[in-house]
Amino acid sequence: MSRIKGVFAALKGQRAALIPFIAGGDPGLTATVPVMHALVRAGADLIEVGMPFSDPMADGPAIQRAHQRALAAGATTRAVIDQVAAFRHDDSRTPVILMGYVNPVETMGYEAFAHACQAAGVDGVILVDMPPEEAAEWRDCAARAGIDTIFLLSPTTPAERLASISAASTGFLYYVALKGVTGASHLNVADVAARLAVVRALSAWPVGVGFGIRDPHSAAEVGRFADAVIVGSAIVERMAAKKTMNEMLADVEGFVRDLRAALPAHASRMSP
Amino acid sequence: MSYEQPDARGHFGPYGGRFVAETLMGPLADLERAYAQARIDPVFQAELAADFRDYVGRPSPLYLAERLTADAGGARIYLKREDLNHTGAHKVNNTIGQALLAKRMGKKRLIAETGAGQHGVATATVAARLGLACVVYMGAEDIARQAPNVRRMRLLGAEVVSVTLGSRTLKDAMNEAMRDWATTVDETFYVIGTVSGPHPYPAMVRDFQAVIGEEARRQFLEREGRLPEALVACVGGGSNAMGLFYAFLGDPGVDLYGVEAAGKGLASGLHAAPLTAASGRGVLHGARSYLMFDADGQIRDTHSISAGLDYPGVGPEHAWLKDIGRARYVAVDDKMALAAFHRLTRLEGILPALESSHALAYAHDLAARLGREAALIVNLSGRGDKDVESVAAYEEAQTCRA
Ligand SMILES: Cc1ncc(COP(=O)(O)O)c(C=O)c1O
């Protein structure tokens, strides 16, 4: 069983998984591995690591700046994959998902990228600006390397696309909870719950919810019905606000611990 | 030659497509449907034709530049006078079309990215006329070098948002406009200003701009009773070039030249010439095309004296026309463009936009090469009033350094 499958299977009927996001190489390359371990200590079930991109069109200011810091510090796609490999020296259990944009991946080549991910112990990849319609070649390469391809759903996804996106996805589905970019805060929990019911009727994959979850309160609300709660900008902002590495690690660990503690027990739901 | 591009999913060969975040996939499908209906609707086409005639002032003249021709000492140089359009550039052809579509779709708010400010002005103009709200994203560097257009947009009631992250030019303005659109999709229509972006924009913008070439072909035939040897147009994203070229794609005797910005020289790396420098193929702003990026796939900063050409990508149809050999792409640097700017001003009493000056510079050399029996058409895509201050500032800086 893949690490991602294993985590969702173990948590089924208990609580939502917690997926923190950090930008790989932010604020510097040496920060990434220690932060990842801190996230695990705080209770992260999976970790999402951003691959730096000069033009992150789906991201708000917090993650844009994080990408810029990472690039300024010399981070590259390859370097971020290497950080995952370094993380795997001490953690063979926690699934790691890379999230990024198409151009750096195409530049490396789908095949080479998939192999590098496999060798480093990456479990899944999200390419924000690559919908399933354009992803046939990438999905083949990923499948051969045993890498999950996680596609996004959004409030604007027409019902007729839900099934085809689900069919293209492996691992889990990522529901973008609001119309907007990362870091937005206009989350409407009731809307998300209603949409998730529709998604579940059409797909057997676990559904993670991200965008707009910024604190233990919103994590708790979404965690009542989602299979995973994804928190990004709020963590990235805290990292940017701290001066020393130790302060930053302690702060992030404390914040993620609070998020995790807030996740409520799942009333046993009919399995999808 | 049979030429049916793009395919049903917006691909021009391996280029184009729809590379956007999921939030924009539904709205793009809606737009595609609305445009497909409008395109074959005689009412829409009649509205568009009336606006072109009565509001834009079309057809724009095809002008034989006799003194420029004599100066080049070769082929007759005709200018397609898009600079005489209302608002001063070809950009308005497209914004009128998209705004009519926005109205049909019930959208209340237009957003746009702009580099030189011409597309921003053209969008603000149609928004004022239709009573729609308008927000224009513009890189901080471009706001400084195209100040007259910023003032015009504000007078027209548009909000101009300065984009300060990234390279602070056109590409960053486009990122920001896409972020706005993803947030406000229900009420907002995103008016993209060139033949790039996700499907259906490259084909739709081309169709709205195709009036340039349709007119020019007819006008030239009336005038000379034959077709010209060559067409020349500058290429930023590529809309004025596609607009001029499209009606001539099936005329194999007409050579097509797209002129990119070589900035401080192709060898310097400080340019905006993804097709000429053949930097590679990549994905940005929703489409696959030629693109300028580094070994890690990060988009490279560009440079051009003209804000409207200062962009690392290019419309996917140009990538396709390059690969199939139907069009040729060349580049002209800042200095040559500036010389062409002065030349046209002094010889013909026409102040060209710095963007169009790139096409003029190449056409001057090409005319000499083609010889006196030949004729060519240059797309004079815009007027240079907006550039008066920045040309003065540039030349002052050059003199100080010298
Ligand atoms: C006068 C003029 N010409 C050309 C361009 C370049 O755009 P495109 O290549 O889409 O025609 C611009 C863009 O701002 C412009 O203002």
mmCIF file of C-alpha atoms in Angstrom, chain A:
data_model
loop_
_atom_site.group_PDB
_atom_site.id
_atom_site.type_symbol
_atom_site.label_atom_id
_atom_site.label_comp_id
_atom_site.label_asym_id
_atom_site.label_seq_id
_atom_site.Cartn_x
_atom_site.Cartn_y
_atom_site.Cartn_z
ATOM 1 C CA MET A 1 0.000 0.000 0.000
ATOM 2 C CA SER A 2 1.294 3.489 -0.844
ATOM 3 C CA ARG A 3 2.098 5.835 2.008
ATOM 4 C CA ILE A 4 -0.758 8.144 0.994
ATOM 5 C CA LYS A 5 -3.300 5.308 0.897
ATOM 6 C CA GLY A 6 -1.998 4.052 4.220
ATOM 7 C CA VAL A 7 -2.529 7.364 5.986
ATOM 8 C CA PHE A 8 -6.086 7.803 4.738
ATOM 9 C CA ALA A 9 -6.927 4.182 5.532
ATOM 10 C CA ALA A 10 -5.608 4.518 9.061
ATOM 11 C CA LEU A 11 -7.546 7.712 9.761
ATOM 12 C CA LYS A 12 -10.799 6.626 8.175
ATOM 13 C CA GLY A 13 -13.727 7.170 10.505
ATOM 14 C CA GLN A 14 -11.455 8.857 13.072
ATOM 15 C CA ARG A 15 -10.517 12.362 12.004
ATOM 16 C CA ALA A 16 -9.329 14.432 9.065
ATOM 17 C CA ALA A 17 -5.690 14.193 8.086
ATOM 18 C CA LEU A 18 -3.659 17.369 8.570
ATOM 19 C CA ILE A 19 -1.604 18.513 5.584
ATOM 20 C CA PRO A 20 0.601 21.539 6.177
ATOM 21 C CA PHE A 21 2.178 23.274 3.174
ATOM 22 C CA ILE A 22 5.577 24.917 3.104
ATOM 23 C CA ALA A 23 7.414 26.454 0.183
ATOM 24 C CA GLY A 24 10.495 24.357 -0.496
ATOM 25 C CA GLY A 25 13.702 26.317 0.031
ATOM 26 C CA ASP A 26 11.994 29.090 2.003
ATOM 27 C CA PRO A 27 13.614 31.006 3.597
ATOM 28 C CA GLY A 28 16.691 29.014 2.581
ATOM 29 C CA LEU A 29 17.408 25.474 1.424
ATOM 30 C CA THR A 30 18.746 24.365 4.792
ATOM 31 C CA ALA A 31 15.450 25.265 6.478
ATOM 32 C CA THR A 32 13.318 22.772 4.584
ATOM 33 C CA VAL A 33 14.306 19.478 6.223
ATOM 34 C CA PRO A 34 14.193 20.756 9.826
ATOM 35 C CA VAL A 35 10.811 22.384 9.186
ATOM 36 C CA MET A 36 9.456 19.152 7.723
ATOM 37 C CA HIS A 37 10.515 17.224 10.821
ATOM 38 C CA ALA A 38 8.973 19.901 13.039
ATOM 39 C CA LEU A 39 5.701 19.537 11.134
ATOM 40 C CA VAL A 40 5.724 15.785 11.759
ATOM 41 C CA ARG A 41 6.464 16.277 15.468
ATOM 42 C CA ALA A 42 3.492 18.659 15.619
ATOM 43 C CA GLY A 43 1.169 16.032 14.175
ATOM 44 C CA ALA A 44 1.186 16.511 10.407
ATOM 45 C CA ASP A 45 -0.117 13.414 8.642
ATOM 46 C CA LEU A 46 1.155 14.347 5.162
ATOM 47 C CA ILE A 47 3.388 17.201 4.054
ATOM 48 C CA GLU A 48 3.016 19.319 0.987
ATOM 49 C CA VAL A 49 6.151 21.040 -0.282
ATOM 50 C CA GLY A 50 5.982 23.798 -2.874
ATOM 51 C CA MET A 51 8.396 23.775 -5.782
ATOM 52 C CA PRO A 52 9.561 27.322 -6.454
ATOM 53 C CA PHE A 53 8.251 29.163 -9.498
ATOM 54 C CA SER A 54 8.868 32.691 -10.677
ATOM 55 C CA ASP A 55 5.233 33.230 -11.670
ATOM 56 C CA PRO A 56 2.922 31.432 -9.244
ATOM 57 C CA MET A 57 -0.380 32.563 -10.759
ATOM 58 C CA ALA A 58 -2.656 30.699 -8.357
ATOM 59 C CA ASP A 59 -0.949 32.015 -5.249
ATOM 60 C CA GLY A 60 -1.599 35.064 -3.127
ATOM 61 C CA PRO A 61 1.102 37.413 -1.800
ATOM 62 C CA ALA A 62 2.290 35.228 1.105
ATOM 63 C CA ILE A 63 3.221 32.248 -1.071
ATOM 64 C CA GLN A 64 4.413 34.482 -3.927
ATOM 65 C CA ARG A 65 6.914 36.024 -1.536
ATOM 66 C CA ALA A 66 7.893 32.598 -0.230
ATOM 67 C CA HIS A 67 8.688 31.470 -3.796
ATOM 68 C CA GLN A 68 10.697 34.636 -4.350
ATOM 69 C CA ARG A 69 12.674 34.090 -1.133
ATOM 70 C CA ALA A 70 13.342 30.494 -2.126
ATOM 71 C CA LEU A 71 14.515 31.431 -5.619
ATOM 72 C CA ALA A 72 16.667 34.224 -4.251
ATOM 73 C CA ALA A 73 18.249 31.660 -1.905
ATOM 74 C CA GLY A 74 19.086 29.454 -4.880
ATOM 75 C CA ALA A 75 16.285 26.907 -4.646
ATOM 76 C CA THR A 76 15.468 24.920 -7.777
ATOM 77 C CA THR A 77 13.101 22.081 -8.553
ATOM 78 C CA ARG A 78 15.984 19.634 -8.253
ATOM 79 C CA ALA A 79 17.158 21.121 -4.973
ATOM 80 C CA VAL A 80 13.691 20.766 -3.456
ATOM 81 C CA ILE A 81 13.511 17.123 -4.531
ATOM 82 C CA ASP A 82 16.915 16.648 -2.876
ATOM 83 C CA GLN A 83 15.499 18.065 0.368
ATOM 84 C CA VAL A 84 12.780 15.435 0.305
ATOM 85 C CA ALA A 85 15.452 12.767 -0.152
ATOM 86 C CA ALA A 86 17.286 14.183 2.882
ATOM 87 C CA PHE A 87 14.047 14.192 4.899
ATOM 88 C CA ARG A 88 13.579 10.505 4.031
ATOM 89 C CA HIS A 89 16.826 9.620 5.875
ATOM 90 C CA ASP A 90 14.958 10.088 9.140
ATOM 91 C CA ASP A 91 11.333 9.702 8.115
ATOM 92 C CA SER A 92 10.208 6.872 5.891
ATOM 93 C CA ARG A 93 6.603 7.057 7.052
ATOM 94 C CA THR A 94 5.149 10.513 6.339
ATOM 95 C CA PRO A 95 3.854 10.976 2.786
ATOM 96 C CA VAL A 96 5.297 13.942 0.916
ATOM 97 C CA ILE A 97 3.513 15.704 -1.929
ATOM 98 C CA LEU A 98 5.184 18.211 -4.202
ATOM 99 C CA MET A 99 3.078 21.083 -5.448
ATOM 100 C CA GLY A 100 4.142 23.374 -8.254
ATOM 101 C CA TYR A 101 3.655 24.714 -11.742
ATOM 102 C CA VAL A 102 4.125 23.038 -15.097
ATOM 103 C CA ASN A 103 7.032 24.910 -16.641
ATOM 104 C CA PRO A 104 9.855 23.819 -14.316
ATOM 105 C CA VAL A 105 8.619 20.227 -14.534
ATOM 106 C CA GLU A 106 8.443 20.316 -18.333
ATOM 107 C CA THR A 107 11.888 21.860 -18.409
ATOM 108 C CA MET A 108 13.298 18.916 -16.474
ATOM 109 C CA GLY A 109 11.159 16.553 -18.563
ATOM 110 C CA TYR A 110 8.196 14.570 -17.221
ATOM 111 C CA GLU A 111 10.110 11.310 -17.271
ATOM 112 C CA ALA A 112 13.205 12.653 -15.519
ATOM 113 C CA PHE A 113 11.081 14.503 -12.984
ATOM 114 C CA ALA A 114 9.014 11.413 -12.184
ATOM 115 C CA HIS A 115 12.164 9.339 -11.727
ATOM 116 C CA ALA A 116 13.764 11.947 -9.495
ATOM 117 C CA CYS A 117 10.603 12.056 -7.373
ATOM 118 C CA GLN A 118 10.537 8.282 -7.095
ATOM 119 C CA ALA A 119 14.188 8.105 -6.116
ATOM 120 C CA ALA A 120 13.740 10.795 -3.468
ATOM 121 C CA GLY A 121 10.678 9.213 -1.870
ATOM 122 C CA VAL A 122 8.095 11.713 -3.090
ATOM 123 C CA ASP A 123 4.616 10.192 -2.985
ATOM 124 C CA GLY A 124 2.438 12.516 -5.045
ATOM 125 C CA VAL A 125 2.545 15.605 -7.214
ATOM 126 C CA ILE A 126 0.108 18.455 -7.763
ATOM 127 C CA LEU A 127 0.658 20.667 -10.807
ATOM 128 C CA VAL A 128 -1.560 23.658 -10.291
ATOM 129 C CA ASP A 129 -1.766 24.845 -13.895
ATOM 130 C CA MET A 130 -2.112 21.429 -15.477
ATOM 131 C CA PRO A 131 -5.726 20.248 -15.690
ATOM 132 C CA PRO A 132 -6.341 16.588 -16.648
ATOM 133 C CA GLU A 133 -7.074 17.639 -20.249
ATOM 134 C CA GLU A 134 -3.400 18.520 -20.739
ATOM 135 C CA ALA A 135 -1.948 15.846 -18.465
ATOM 136 C CA ALA A 136 -2.046 12.576 -20.433
ATOM 137 C CA GLU A 137 1.716 12.340 -20.924
ATOM 138 C CA TRP A 138 2.558 13.417 -17.392
ATOM 139 C CA ARG A 139 0.097 10.909 -15.906
ATOM 140 C CA ASP A 140 1.744 8.070 -17.831
ATOM 141 C CA CYS A 141 5.181 9.008 -16.558
ATOM 142 C CA ALA A 142 3.939 9.449 -13.003
ATOM 143 C CA ALA A 143 2.085 6.138 -13.037
ATOM 144 C CA ARG A 144 5.179 4.264 -14.234
ATOM 145 C CA ALA A 145 7.183 5.806 -11.389
ATOM 146 C CA GLY A 146 4.482 5.061 -8.810
ATOM 147 C CA ILE A 147 3.829 8.753 -8.150
ATOM 148 C CA ASP A 148 0.248 9.806 -7.406
ATOM 149 C CA THR A 149 -1.225 12.559 -9.571
ATOM 150 C CA ILE A 150 -3.523 14.683 -7.462
ATOM 151 C CA PHE A 151 -5.848 16.986 -9.379
ATOM 152 C CA LEU A 152 -7.799 19.951 -8.102
ATOM 153 C CA LEU A 153 -11.530 20.562 -7.913
ATOM 154 C CA SER A 154 -12.970 23.999 -7.340
ATOM 155 C CA PRO A 155 -16.288 25.694 -6.665
ATOM 156 C CA THR A 156 -16.449 26.494 -10.398
ATOM 157 C CA THR A 157 -15.895 22.909 -11.553
ATOM 158 C CA PRO A 158 -18.956 21.890 -13.576
ATOM 159 C CA ALA A 159 -20.598 18.663 -12.403
ATOM 160 C CA GLU A 160 -19.753 16.920 -15.675
ATOM 161 C CA ARG A 161 -16.029 17.478 -15.068
ATOM 162 C CA LEU A 162 -16.017 16.053 -11.537
ATOM 163 C CA ALA A 163 -16.088 12.445 -12.685
ATOM 164 C CA SER A 164 -13.359 12.870 -15.284
ATOM 165 C CA ILE A 165 -11.095 14.679 -12.815
ATOM 166 C CA SER A 166 -11.687 11.929 -10.305
ATOM 167 C CA ALA A 167 -10.788 9.341 -12.938
ATOM 168 C CA ALA A 168 -7.506 11.117 -13.718
ATOM 169 C CA SER A 169 -6.539 11.418 -10.051
ATOM 170 C CA THR A 170 -4.783 8.981 -7.791
ATOM 171 C CA GLY A 171 -4.137 9.216 -4.050
ATOM 172 C CA PHE A 172 -6.753 11.806 -3.178
ATOM 173 C CA LEU A 173 -8.623 14.805 -4.573
ATOM 174 C CA TYR A 174 -7.831 18.367 -3.599
ATOM 175 C CA TYR A 175 -10.908 20.552 -3.257
ATOM 176 C CA VAL A 176 -10.075 24.261 -3.572
ATOM 177 C CA ALA A 177 -12.513 25.679 -1.052
ATOM 178 C CA LEU A 178 -13.028 29.114 -2.517
ATOM 179 C CA LYS A 179 -12.847 31.124 -5.704
ATOM 180 C CA GLY A 180 -9.521 32.819 -5.436
ATOM 181 C CA VAL A 181 -5.868 32.298 -4.700
ATOM 182 C CA THR A 182 -3.978 30.871 -1.743
ATOM 183 C CA GLY A 183 -4.060 33.071 1.325
ATOM 184 C CA ALA A 184 -7.623 34.270 0.746
ATOM 185 C CA SER A 185 -9.912 34.288 3.750
ATOM 186 C CA HIS A 186 -13.464 34.385 2.404
ATOM 187 C CA LEU A 187 -14.206 30.761 3.266
ATOM 188 C CA ASN A 188 -17.843 29.647 3.377
ATOM 189 C CA VAL A 189 -17.860 26.366 5.276
ATOM 190 C CA ALA A 190 -21.491 25.496 4.507
ATOM 191 C CA ASP A 191 -20.848 25.850 0.765
ATOM 192 C CA VAL A 192 -17.805 23.619 1.013
ATOM 193 C CA ALA A 193 -19.736 20.970 2.924
ATOM 194 C CA ALA A 194 -22.500 20.980 0.312
ATOM 195 C CA ARG A 195 -20.060 20.689 -2.569
ATOM 196 C CA LEU A 196 -18.161 17.908 -0.873
ATOM 197 C CA ALA A 197 -21.356 15.879 -0.647
ATOM 198 C CA VAL A 198 -21.682 16.176 -4.430
ATOM 199 C CA VAL A 199 -18.053 15.166 -4.948
ATOM 200 C CA ARG A 200 -18.392 12.143 -2.689
ATOM 201 C CA ALA A 201 -21.367 10.911 -4.675
ATOM 202 C CA LEU A 202 -19.151 10.803 -7.778
ATOM 203 C CA SER A 203 -15.778 9.765 -6.424
ATOM 204 C CA ALA A 204 -14.356 7.179 -4.079
ATOM 205 C CA TRP A 205 -11.118 9.093 -3.451
ATOM 206 C CA PRO A 206 -10.523 10.806 -0.131
ATOM 207 C CA VAL A 207 -11.033 14.569 -0.466
ATOM 208 C CA GLY A 208 -8.652 17.102 1.029
ATOM 209 C CA VAL A 209 -9.798 20.699 1.402
ATOM 210 C CA GLY A 210 -7.471 23.667 1.114
ATOM 211 C CA PHE A 211 -7.457 27.443 0.477
ATOM 212 C CA GLY A 212 -8.849 29.725 3.157
ATOM 213 C CA ILE A 213 -8.079 27.551 6.198
ATOM 214 C CA ARG A 214 -5.993 29.819 8.379
ATOM 215 C CA ASP A 215 -6.406 28.871 12.031
ATOM 216 C CA PRO A 216 -7.537 26.126 14.422
ATOM 217 C CA HIS A 217 -11.136 27.347 14.225
ATOM 218 C CA SER A 218 -11.465 27.041 10.444
ATOM 219 C CA ALA A 219 -9.466 23.790 10.527
ATOM 220 C CA ALA A 220 -11.950 22.388 13.034
ATOM 221 C CA GLU A 221 -14.953 23.435 10.974
ATOM 222 C CA VAL A 222 -13.667 21.961 7.720
ATOM 223 C CA GLY A 223 -12.197 18.981 9.566
ATOM 224 C CA ARG A 224 -15.686 17.854 10.541
ATOM 225 C CA PHE A 225 -16.434 16.634 7.029
ATOM 226 C CA ALA A 226 -13.189 16.682 4.976
ATOM 227 C CA ASP A 227 -10.800 13.739 4.742
ATOM 228 C CA ALA A 228 -7.884 16.138 4.969
ATOM 229 C CA VAL A 229 -7.372 19.761 5.925
ATOM 230 C CA ILE A 230 -4.659 21.642 4.046
ATOM 231 C CA VAL A 231 -3.097 24.769 5.550
ATOM 232 C CA GLY A 232 -0.515 26.790 3.634
ATOM 233 C CA SER A 233 -0.363 30.577 3.710
ATOM 234 C CA ALA A 234 -0.918 30.821 7.456
ATOM 235 C CA ILE A 235 2.174 28.666 8.048
ATOM 236 C CA VAL A 236 4.261 30.417 5.402
ATOM 237 C CA GLU A 237 3.378 33.827 6.876
ATOM 238 C CA ARG A 238 4.460 32.727 10.362
ATOM 239 C CA MET A 239 7.739 31.400 8.999
ATOM 240 C CA ALA A 240 8.394 34.747 7.310
ATOM 241 C CA ALA A 241 7.772 36.636 10.533
ATOM 242 C CA LYS A 242 10.455 34.880 12.588
ATOM 243 C CA LYS A 243 14.078 35.927 12.687
ATOM 244 C CA THR A 244 16.041 32.895 13.790
ATOM 245 C CA MET A 245 15.736 29.293 12.716
ATOM 246 C CA ASN A 246 14.981 28.088 16.238
ATOM 247 C CA GLU A 247 12.277 30.674 16.795
ATOM 248 C CA MET A 248 10.739 29.744 13.484
ATOM 249 C CA LEU A 249 10.806 26.004 14.145
ATOM 250 C CA ALA A 250 9.259 26.430 17.578
ATOM 251 C CA ASP A 251 6.570 28.762 16.279
ATOM 252 C CA VAL A 252 5.590 26.551 13.350
ATOM 253 C CA GLU A 253 5.567 23.461 15.519
ATOM 254 C CA GLY A 254 3.321 25.151 18.073
ATOM 255 C CA PHE A 255 0.911 26.450 15.443
ATOM 256 C CA VAL A 256 0.603 23.107 13.652
ATOM 257 C CA ARG A 257 0.103 21.351 16.988
ATOM 258 C CA ASP A 258 -2.836 23.687 17.659
ATOM 259 C CA LEU A 259 -4.284 22.938 14.219
ATOM 260 C CA ARG A 260 -3.999 19.242 14.840
ATOM 261 C CA ALA A 261 -5.532 19.457 18.309
ATOM 262 C CA ALA A 262 -8.501 21.313 16.856
ATOM 263 C CA LEU A 263 -9.440 18.549 14.402
ATOM 264 C CA PRO A 264 -12.615 16.914 15.681
ATOM 265 C CA ALA A 265 -13.346 13.194 15.758
ATOM 266 C CA HIS A 266 -15.321 12.032 12.760
ATOM 267 C CA ALA A 267 -18.745 10.673 13.479
ATOM 268 C CA SER A 268 -18.601 7.370 11.627
ATOM 269 C CA ARG A 269 -19.645 8.347 8.154
ATOM 270 C CA MET A 270 -20.963 5.959 5.550
ATOM 271 C CA SER A 271 -17.904 4.964 3.617
ATOM 272 C CA PRO A 272 -17.947 6.567 0.188
#
